[in-house]
Amino acid sequence: MFKTDDRLIQICLGICYFIAAMYAMINFFNPDYLINRYGSLEATDTNRWFLGWYGMMNFGFVAGLIYMGYKGLDRAFFTYAVPLAILFLIWGIGGQMSVPENEQNWTAVGFFVIQLVAIVIARARAFGMNVDFTKAENMWGTNDKLCQTILWLGLITQAFFVVSYFINPDQLITDTPGLELNDASQRFALGVMFFSLAWTIALLYQLRTGYSMSLIVTGLITSIMFFAVFLNFAAMGTTTLNGEGNALLATAIIGNFVGSLILFFRLQGNH
Amino acid sequence: MIKLEDRPSVIILSIITFIAVFYAFMFLTEGAATAFMERTGGPAPNEGTLFFMGSVGYIYLGIAIANVMAMMAPASQSMVFFRAMVIITFIAALRAIGNAIIADEILTYAPLIATILVYVGYAVVMSRNKARLGTHFGWL
């Protein structure tokens, strides 16, 4: 499937695909399954909201893997996937250590370990252990000024979110109506920041070595899902377009959606 | 990456894909499905209704993925898909129109309009990609 003769790479990426797809479907379509199995998670809309968020991010990851399956392995995708796997292993261990022993459940941490090992083996077998920083001919690897601007905006947005998390870790929760501030939601907010951190690293890498279509596909699928869910919330009346919701988050979701679409349609012709 | 040769068809299929994703999530999420029923004037859904709405949501999701696959292939490989979708959406549009005619009160025309537009969209895509078997409604 992954356009390589190396069976081990195929197996490792297959494992990554399975774990990411499994968590994407459970988190997004059936968050109560996880809530019932983790004593530290209460059946609240806040926890479902964050699990849905993680599910959408996982769907994007799966889309990137599928794209690599069609087009071949891509260094830039690993600059997103490897830091993300490391960060989520830290997140998982930290999260379980912070809850009482009788509420701990290490299943997800186990999967995170498998995911990290599989992705590192695939990366090492495909490209060796060295990280290639060969500079692209143009900034972001394209002459298209609009695409360059959008990618800059993406980098600034992700970096801004990481910085704002360190200034006020609870901002996402307190600024979003309907979310409750508690230990579980704070842990989830940390995970959301880890997604942004991984994207920041991947975008910085692309700034130097050129854009990656597999990461653009990853971002596109993620942003489409976020925008569709955002519109659903608007249709339900739980988020309004006239300022009652989290305006910053709404702007980021809309901007991400429009930017990803422009990037994809302007750059896809070269691939 | 996109292999479908006709650009307007790509735009139409992209819009239909997004509509499909939007409705898929609406039917798959309990709160959104309940809100949809209330807004369209239907009775509050029970567990069974929500289950079947979820099934419809998965069908929408499947259609969205099929559209993406159709965009990633030359038109010649998607002929039967375009024809089948025109028939499916035509039947759906007829049913929506029929339901609208017999309804005592209509709170929103949005689903009806969306259903008809999706049918017209697929018909245009079919025509522009020369997937039409006959010459009926050639103006579409």
Tab-separated table of C-alpha atoms in Angstrom:
chain	number	residue	atom	x	y	z
A	1	MET	CA	0.000	0.000	0.000
A	2	PHE	CA	2.734	2.488	0.918
A	3	LYS	CA	4.594	2.475	-2.414
A	4	THR	CA	7.675	0.809	-1.063
A	5	ASP	CA	9.130	-2.677	-1.391
A	6	ASP	CA	10.183	-2.647	2.241
A	7	ARG	CA	7.732	-4.959	3.988
A	8	LEU	CA	8.682	-3.657	7.452
A	9	ILE	CA	7.796	-0.067	6.484
A	10	GLN	CA	4.469	-1.279	5.142
A	11	ILE	CA	3.726	-3.163	8.349
A	12	CYS	CA	4.754	-0.223	10.571
A	13	LEU	CA	2.692	2.320	8.638
A	14	GLY	CA	-0.185	-0.169	8.548
A	15	ILE	CA	-0.044	-0.338	12.362
A	16	CYS	CA	-0.015	3.497	12.547
A	17	TYR	CA	-2.978	3.618	10.193
A	18	PHE	CA	-4.912	1.071	12.248
A	19	ILE	CA	-4.304	2.824	15.583
A	20	ALA	CA	-5.043	6.319	14.220
A	21	ALA	CA	-8.180	5.190	12.370
A	22	MET	CA	-9.436	3.249	15.394
A	23	TYR	CA	-9.052	6.239	17.720
A	24	ALA	CA	-10.466	8.601	15.080
A	25	MET	CA	-13.655	6.562	14.806
A	26	ILE	CA	-14.056	5.920	18.529
A	27	ASN	CA	-13.300	9.509	19.553
A	28	PHE	CA	-15.465	11.107	16.919
A	29	PHE	CA	-18.367	8.709	16.510
A	30	ASN	CA	-18.582	7.056	19.917
A	31	PRO	CA	-16.820	9.109	22.625
A	32	ASP	CA	-18.971	7.477	25.314
A	33	TYR	CA	-17.127	4.204	24.669
A	34	LEU	CA	-13.935	5.806	25.950
A	35	ILE	CA	-15.682	7.738	28.700
A	36	ASN	CA	-17.116	4.484	30.063
A	37	ARG	CA	-13.683	2.891	30.144
A	38	TYR	CA	-11.757	5.720	31.769
A	39	GLY	CA	-12.692	6.287	35.388
A	40	SER	CA	-11.152	9.755	35.261
A	41	LEU	CA	-13.564	10.872	32.508
A	42	GLU	CA	-17.068	11.928	33.367
A	43	ALA	CA	-19.880	11.760	30.812
A	44	THR	CA	-19.940	15.493	30.158
A	45	ASP	CA	-20.329	17.473	26.928
A	46	THR	CA	-16.912	19.028	27.606
A	47	ASN	CA	-15.193	15.638	27.454
A	48	ARG	CA	-17.173	14.643	24.342
A	49	TRP	CA	-16.239	17.974	22.716
A	50	PHE	CA	-12.537	17.413	23.276
A	51	LEU	CA	-12.688	13.754	22.249
A	52	GLY	CA	-14.430	14.847	19.033
A	53	TRP	CA	-11.592	17.334	18.470
A	54	TYR	CA	-8.988	14.565	18.877
A	55	GLY	CA	-11.016	12.338	16.562
A	56	MET	CA	-10.977	14.932	13.790
A	57	MET	CA	-7.225	15.431	14.175
A	58	ASN	CA	-6.795	11.661	13.890
A	59	PHE	CA	-8.920	11.561	10.731
A	60	GLY	CA	-6.577	14.154	9.220
A	61	PHE	CA	-3.585	12.008	10.207
A	62	VAL	CA	-5.211	8.996	8.565
A	63	ALA	CA	-5.824	11.038	5.383
A	64	GLY	CA	-2.120	11.983	5.281
A	65	LEU	CA	-1.144	8.324	5.643
A	66	ILE	CA	-3.534	7.341	2.835
A	67	TYR	CA	-2.070	10.086	0.641
A	68	MET	CA	1.414	8.683	1.267
A	69	GLY	CA	0.006	5.310	0.286
A	70	TYR	CA	-0.937	6.723	-3.106
A	71	LYS	CA	2.023	8.985	-3.735
A	72	GLY	CA	4.949	7.541	-1.802
A	73	LEU	CA	6.682	8.273	1.496
A	74	ASP	CA	7.233	11.891	2.457
A	75	ARG	CA	9.861	13.223	4.875
A	76	ALA	CA	7.735	16.198	5.912
A	77	PHE	CA	4.863	14.003	7.079
A	78	PHE	CA	7.213	12.351	9.554
A	79	THR	CA	8.244	15.755	10.936
A	80	TYR	CA	4.612	16.074	11.975
A	81	ALA	CA	3.973	12.447	12.941
A	82	VAL	CA	7.089	11.736	15.034
A	83	PRO	CA	6.862	14.825	17.326
A	84	LEU	CA	3.119	14.238	17.641
A	85	ALA	CA	3.664	10.626	18.693
A	86	ILE	CA	6.311	11.686	21.253
A	87	LEU	CA	4.158	14.511	22.619
A	88	PHE	CA	1.115	12.274	22.979
A	89	LEU	CA	3.129	9.606	24.739
A	90	ILE	CA	4.178	12.290	27.246
A	91	TRP	CA	0.575	13.504	27.405
A	92	GLY	CA	-0.773	10.012	28.012
A	93	ILE	CA	1.751	9.136	30.716
A	94	GLY	CA	1.317	12.512	32.422
A	95	GLY	CA	-2.435	12.208	32.295
A	96	GLN	CA	-2.520	8.746	33.870
A	97	MET	CA	0.034	9.663	36.512
A	98	SER	CA	-2.145	12.586	37.575
A	99	VAL	CA	-5.243	10.502	38.359
A	100	PRO	CA	-5.711	8.167	41.358
A	101	GLU	CA	-4.383	4.632	40.856
A	102	ASN	CA	-7.841	3.059	40.853
A	103	GLU	CA	-8.891	5.318	37.958
A	104	GLN	CA	-5.818	4.723	35.804
A	105	ASN	CA	-6.148	3.044	32.411
A	106	TRP	CA	-2.963	2.576	30.423
A	107	THR	CA	-4.506	1.200	27.218
A	108	ALA	CA	-4.090	4.399	25.224
A	109	VAL	CA	-0.516	4.839	26.478
A	110	GLY	CA	0.221	1.321	25.229
A	111	PHE	CA	-1.102	2.236	21.793
A	112	PHE	CA	0.884	5.499	21.843
A	113	VAL	CA	4.092	3.501	22.514
A	114	ILE	CA	3.318	1.117	19.634
A	115	GLN	CA	2.495	4.095	17.394
A	116	LEU	CA	5.751	5.875	18.230
A	117	VAL	CA	7.902	2.769	17.727
A	118	ALA	CA	6.165	1.981	14.421
A	119	ILE	CA	6.480	5.505	13.038
A	120	VAL	CA	10.150	5.812	14.061
A	121	ILE	CA	11.002	2.444	12.478
A	122	ALA	CA	9.187	3.439	9.267
A	123	ARG	CA	10.993	6.798	9.191
A	124	ALA	CA	14.403	5.260	9.899
A	125	ARG	CA	13.997	2.499	7.306
A	126	ALA	CA	12.740	4.924	4.665
A	127	PHE	CA	15.100	7.869	5.078
A	128	GLY	CA	17.755	6.815	7.609
A	129	MET	CA	18.243	8.530	10.945
A	130	ASN	CA	19.461	11.863	9.534
A	131	VAL	CA	17.074	14.804	9.246
A	132	ASP	CA	17.358	16.476	5.858
A	133	PHE	CA	17.143	20.272	5.953
A	134	THR	CA	17.982	20.886	2.283
A	135	LYS	CA	16.736	24.352	1.456
A	136	ALA	CA	14.035	24.626	-1.193
A	137	GLU	CA	14.490	26.982	-4.156
A	138	ASN	CA	11.750	29.291	-2.887
A	139	MET	CA	10.298	29.986	0.515
A	140	TRP	CA	7.750	27.206	1.220
A	141	GLY	CA	8.853	25.562	-2.038
A	142	THR	CA	6.447	27.474	-4.261
A	143	ASN	CA	6.355	30.699	-6.281
A	144	ASP	CA	2.677	31.186	-5.529
A	145	LYS	CA	2.470	34.298	-3.335
A	146	LEU	CA	-1.040	33.516	-2.112
A	147	CYS	CA	-0.012	30.038	-1.001
A	148	GLN	CA	3.075	31.440	0.701
A	149	THR	CA	0.914	33.961	2.561
A	150	ILE	CA	-1.544	31.286	3.666
A	151	LEU	CA	1.248	29.030	4.887
A	152	TRP	CA	2.755	31.955	6.829
A	153	LEU	CA	-0.649	32.650	8.370
A	154	GLY	CA	-0.949	28.975	9.293
A	155	LEU	CA	2.447	29.030	10.980
A	156	ILE	CA	1.661	32.237	12.861
A	157	THR	CA	-1.726	30.890	14.008
A	158	GLN	CA	-0.303	27.617	15.307
A	159	ALA	CA	2.619	29.363	17.017
A	160	PHE	CA	0.221	31.909	18.502
A	161	PHE	CA	-1.894	29.129	19.965
A	162	VAL	CA	1.145	27.469	21.538
A	163	VAL	CA	2.336	30.755	23.048
A	164	SER	CA	-1.126	31.724	24.286
A	165	TYR	CA	-1.424	28.308	25.958
A	166	PHE	CA	1.677	29.011	28.015
A	167	ILE	CA	0.347	32.466	28.942
A	168	ASN	CA	-3.064	31.127	29.966
A	169	PRO	CA	-3.529	27.329	29.724
A	170	ASP	CA	-7.257	27.593	30.470
A	171	GLN	CA	-8.082	30.174	27.803
A	172	LEU	CA	-9.554	27.716	25.283
A	173	ILE	CA	-11.859	26.301	27.956
A	174	THR	CA	-12.917	29.567	29.582
A	175	ASP	CA	-13.446	31.357	26.248
A	176	THR	CA	-15.632	28.603	24.806
A	177	PRO	CA	-19.207	28.746	26.146
A	178	GLY	CA	-20.461	25.421	27.481
A	179	LEU	CA	-17.071	23.993	28.432
A	180	GLU	CA	-16.354	23.190	32.071
A	181	LEU	CA	-13.005	23.891	33.648
A	182	ASN	CA	-11.749	20.810	35.484
A	183	ASP	CA	-8.740	18.469	35.581
A	184	ALA	CA	-9.884	16.411	32.599
A	185	SER	CA	-10.592	19.406	30.377
A	186	GLN	CA	-7.244	20.962	31.317
A	187	ARG	CA	-5.491	17.749	30.260
A	188	PHE	CA	-7.405	17.800	26.989
A	189	ALA	CA	-6.422	21.443	26.419
A	190	LEU	CA	-2.779	20.448	26.893
A	191	GLY	CA	-3.245	17.803	24.189
A	192	VAL	CA	-4.761	20.382	21.849
A	193	MET	CA	-1.672	22.535	22.382
A	194	PHE	CA	0.496	19.504	21.529
A	195	PHE	CA	-1.304	19.236	18.179
A	196	SER	CA	-0.462	22.884	17.516
A	197	LEU	CA	3.146	22.335	18.578
A	198	ALA	CA	3.500	19.405	16.164
A	199	TRP	CA	1.979	21.526	13.370
A	200	THR	CA	4.349	24.382	14.186
A	201	ILE	CA	7.356	22.057	13.877
A	202	ALA	CA	6.024	20.619	10.609
A	203	LEU	CA	5.325	24.085	9.166
A	204	LEU	CA	8.789	25.346	10.112
A	205	TYR	CA	10.262	22.328	8.352
A	206	GLN	CA	8.168	23.067	5.263
A	207	LEU	CA	9.164	26.741	5.386
A	208	ARG	CA	12.738	25.645	4.702
A	209	THR	CA	12.397	22.460	2.644
A	210	GLY	CA	9.182	23.214	0.740
A	211	TYR	CA	5.543	22.412	1.245
A	212	SER	CA	4.377	18.839	1.604
A	213	MET	CA	1.248	17.723	-0.208
A	214	SER	CA	0.629	14.948	2.301
A	215	LEU	CA	0.524	17.536	5.097
A	216	ILE	CA	-1.722	19.799	3.014
A	217	VAL	CA	-4.109	16.854	2.595
A	218	THR	CA	-3.871	16.185	6.340
A	219	GLY	CA	-4.760	19.819	7.052
A	220	LEU	CA	-7.491	19.868	4.428
A	221	ILE	CA	-9.375	16.870	5.798
A	222	THR	CA	-9.019	18.136	9.363
A	223	SER	CA	-10.215	21.635	8.481
A	224	ILE	CA	-13.188	20.364	6.444
A	225	MET	CA	-14.316	18.256	9.401
A	226	PHE	CA	-13.876	21.130	11.838
A	227	PHE	CA	-15.820	23.501	9.599
A	228	ALA	CA	-18.659	21.010	9.042
A	229	VAL	CA	-18.930	20.412	12.796
A	230	PHE	CA	-18.773	24.172	13.398
A	231	LEU	CA	-21.704	24.692	11.009
A	232	ASN	CA	-23.579	21.898	12.753
A	233	PHE	CA	-23.088	23.636	16.083
A	234	ALA	CA	-24.321	26.852	14.466
A	235	ALA	CA	-27.383	25.032	13.077
A	236	MET	CA	-28.074	23.581	16.527
A	237	GLY	CA	-27.863	27.043	18.039
A	238	THR	CA	-25.068	26.118	20.457
A	239	THR	CA	-22.571	28.307	18.596
A	240	THR	CA	-23.709	31.479	16.946
A	241	LEU	CA	-22.065	33.420	14.180
A	242	ASN	CA	-22.749	36.744	15.873
A	243	GLY	CA	-20.320	36.662	18.733
A	244	GLU	CA	-21.743	34.429	21.467
A	245	GLY	CA	-19.279	31.615	20.839
A	246	ASN	CA	-15.503	31.561	20.988
A	247	ALA	CA	-14.846	34.163	18.274
A	248	LEU	CA	-11.116	33.420	18.064
A	249	LEU	CA	-11.699	29.700	17.634
A	250	ALA	CA	-14.447	30.341	15.077
A	251	THR	CA	-12.133	32.622	13.089
A	252	ALA	CA	-9.359	30.020	13.215
A	253	ILE	CA	-11.716	27.271	12.006
A	254	ILE	CA	-13.089	29.361	9.134
A	255	GLY	CA	-9.632	30.654	8.185
A	256	ASN	CA	-8.187	27.146	8.308
A	257	PHE	CA	-10.962	25.839	6.081
A	258	VAL	CA	-10.657	28.574	3.454
A	259	GLY	CA	-6.849	28.530	3.557
A	260	SER	CA	-6.627	24.743	3.246
A	261	LEU	CA	-9.003	24.728	0.291
A	262	ILE	CA	-7.002	27.421	-1.519
A	263	LEU	CA	-3.720	25.646	-0.795
A	264	PHE	CA	-5.017	22.299	-1.974
A	265	PHE	CA	-6.625	23.485	-5.187
A	266	ARG	CA	-3.766	25.774	-6.174
A	267	LEU	CA	-1.022	23.246	-5.475
A	268	GLN	CA	-2.623	19.914	-6.344
A	269	GLY	CA	-1.983	20.376	-10.065
A	270	ASN	CA	1.749	19.771	-9.472
A	271	HIS	CA	1.169	16.341	-7.923
B	1	MET	CA	-3.814	14.888	-8.034
B	2	ILE	CA	-7.301	15.741	-9.295
B	3	LYS	CA	-7.737	13.783	-12.523
B	4	LEU	CA	-11.285	14.829	-13.411
B	5	GLU	CA	-10.733	16.960	-16.492
B	6	ASP	CA	-13.677	19.367	-16.231
B	7	ARG	CA	-13.082	22.199	-13.724
B	8	PRO	CA	-16.763	23.192	-13.169
B	9	SER	CA	-17.474	19.533	-12.367
B	10	VAL	CA	-14.699	19.555	-9.775
B	11	ILE	CA	-16.217	22.661	-8.174
B	12	ILE	CA	-19.727	21.157	-8.166
B	13	LEU	CA	-18.523	17.845	-6.755
B	14	SER	CA	-16.501	19.669	-4.080
B	15	ILE	CA	-19.581	21.609	-2.969
B	16	ILE	CA	-21.739	18.466	-2.959
B	17	THR	CA	-19.030	16.683	-0.986
B	18	PHE	CA	-19.066	19.388	1.653
B	19	ILE	CA	-22.875	19.326	1.846
B	20	ALA	CA	-22.669	15.537	2.274
B	21	VAL	CA	-20.096	15.870	5.076
B	22	PHE	CA	-22.226	18.536	6.768
B	23	TYR	CA	-25.372	16.384	6.692
B	24	ALA	CA	-23.401	13.285	7.667
B	25	PHE	CA	-22.180	14.946	10.846
B	26	MET	CA	-25.624	16.375	11.496
B	27	PHE	CA	-27.269	12.950	11.348
B	28	LEU	CA	-24.474	11.212	13.213
B	29	THR	CA	-24.478	13.559	16.190
B	30	GLU	CA	-27.375	13.059	18.585
B	31	GLY	CA	-27.817	16.737	19.482
B	32	ALA	CA	-27.531	17.917	15.880
B	33	ALA	CA	-29.950	15.230	14.648
B	34	THR	CA	-32.505	16.256	17.289
B	35	ALA	CA	-32.093	19.931	16.346
B	36	PHE	CA	-32.527	19.028	12.653
B	37	MET	CA	-35.816	17.257	13.374
B	38	GLU	CA	-37.074	20.191	15.419
B	39	ARG	CA	-36.123	22.730	12.748
B	40	THR	CA	-37.802	20.746	9.993
B	41	GLY	CA	-40.986	20.460	12.042
B	42	GLY	CA	-40.704	16.718	12.727
B	43	PRO	CA	-41.424	15.010	16.041
B	44	ALA	CA	-38.662	14.735	18.628
B	45	PRO	CA	-36.622	11.686	17.585
B	46	ASN	CA	-36.515	8.623	19.817
B	47	GLU	CA	-33.603	6.188	20.104
B	48	GLY	CA	-34.711	4.179	17.071
B	49	THR	CA	-35.078	7.282	14.888
B	50	LEU	CA	-31.644	8.505	15.935
B	51	PHE	CA	-30.182	5.099	15.070
B	52	PHE	CA	-31.627	5.227	11.555
B	53	MET	CA	-30.639	8.881	11.127
B	54	GLY	CA	-27.097	7.789	12.040
B	55	SER	CA	-27.265	5.121	9.327
B	56	VAL	CA	-28.270	7.780	6.796
B	57	GLY	CA	-25.347	9.878	8.076
B	58	TYR	CA	-22.917	7.072	7.244
B	59	ILE	CA	-24.417	6.848	3.739
B	60	TYR	CA	-23.810	10.578	3.297
B	61	LEU	CA	-20.234	10.084	4.476
B	62	GLY	CA	-19.803	7.269	1.960
B	63	ILE	CA	-21.123	9.517	-0.823
B	64	ALA	CA	-18.648	12.235	0.188
B	65	ILE	CA	-15.748	9.775	-0.037
B	66	ALA	CA	-17.073	8.443	-3.376
B	67	ASN	CA	-17.144	12.020	-4.733
B	68	VAL	CA	-13.520	12.515	-3.731
B	69	MET	CA	-12.623	9.247	-5.465
B	70	ALA	CA	-14.501	10.414	-8.576
B	71	MET	CA	-12.489	13.650	-8.591
B	72	MET	CA	-9.254	11.687	-8.341
B	73	ALA	CA	-10.057	9.619	-11.448
B	74	PRO	CA	-10.556	10.586	-15.117
B	75	ALA	CA	-14.201	11.106	-16.078
B	76	SER	CA	-14.162	7.967	-18.207
B	77	GLN	CA	-13.724	5.870	-15.052
B	78	SER	CA	-16.631	7.503	-13.200
B	79	MET	CA	-19.398	7.362	-15.826
B	80	VAL	CA	-21.557	4.784	-14.052
B	81	PHE	CA	-21.082	6.558	-10.717
B	82	PHE	CA	-22.347	9.850	-12.180
B	83	ARG	CA	-25.353	8.134	-13.764
B	84	ALA	CA	-26.201	6.264	-10.569
B	85	MET	CA	-25.934	9.420	-8.478
B	86	VAL	CA	-28.229	11.313	-10.851
B	87	ILE	CA	-30.880	8.592	-10.462
B	88	ILE	CA	-30.473	8.405	-6.677
B	89	THR	CA	-30.623	12.176	-6.180
B	90	PHE	CA	-33.509	12.480	-8.670
B	91	ILE	CA	-35.576	10.032	-6.613
B	92	ALA	CA	-34.556	11.841	-3.408
B	93	ALA	CA	-35.578	15.200	-4.916
B	94	LEU	CA	-38.950	13.834	-6.080
B	95	ARG	CA	-39.604	12.457	-2.618
B	96	ALA	CA	-38.610	15.747	-0.984
B	97	ILE	CA	-40.917	17.678	-3.318
B	98	GLY	CA	-43.771	15.236	-2.629
B	99	ASN	CA	-43.271	15.538	1.113
B	100	ALA	CA	-43.243	19.335	0.824
B	101	ILE	CA	-46.511	19.305	-1.144
B	102	ILE	CA	-48.414	17.187	1.375
B	103	ALA	CA	-46.934	18.845	4.490
B	104	ASP	CA	-49.345	20.955	6.588
B	105	GLU	CA	-46.630	23.397	7.559
B	106	ILE	CA	-43.036	23.845	6.381
B	107	LEU	CA	-40.649	25.530	8.804
B	108	THR	CA	-37.639	25.566	6.483
B	109	TYR	CA	-37.095	24.918	2.798
B	110	ALA	CA	-33.338	24.423	3.226
B	111	PRO	CA	-33.278	20.575	2.986
B	112	LEU	CA	-35.673	20.636	0.005
B	113	ILE	CA	-33.598	23.224	-1.854
B	114	ALA	CA	-30.363	21.373	-1.010
B	115	THR	CA	-31.790	18.082	-2.308
B	116	ILE	CA	-32.890	19.632	-5.608
B	117	LEU	CA	-29.592	21.494	-6.045
B	118	VAL	CA	-27.622	18.307	-5.447
B	119	TYR	CA	-29.681	16.557	-8.150
B	120	VAL	CA	-29.144	19.433	-10.588
B	121	GLY	CA	-25.442	19.452	-9.683
B	122	TYR	CA	-24.999	15.758	-10.460
B	123	ALA	CA	-27.006	16.182	-13.692
B	124	VAL	CA	-24.678	18.978	-14.786
B	125	VAL	CA	-21.620	16.917	-13.884
B	126	MET	CA	-22.997	13.961	-15.835
B	127	SER	CA	-23.692	16.105	-18.908
B	128	ARG	CA	-20.407	17.979	-18.868
B	129	ASN	CA	-18.449	14.742	-18.646
B	130	LYS	CA	-20.440	13.177	-21.497
B	131	ALA	CA	-21.722	10.412	-19.279
B	132	ARG	CA	-25.290	10.878	-20.522
B	133	LEU	CA	-26.665	7.809	-22.309
B	134	GLY	CA	-29.461	9.597	-24.181
B	135	THR	CA	-30.221	13.202	-25.097
B	136	HIS	CA	-33.078	13.866	-22.669
B	137	PHE	CA	-32.877	17.155	-20.789
B	138	GLY	CA	-29.809	18.049	-22.833
B	139	TRP	CA	-30.071	21.635	-21.646
B	140	LEU	CA	-28.899	20.648	-18.157
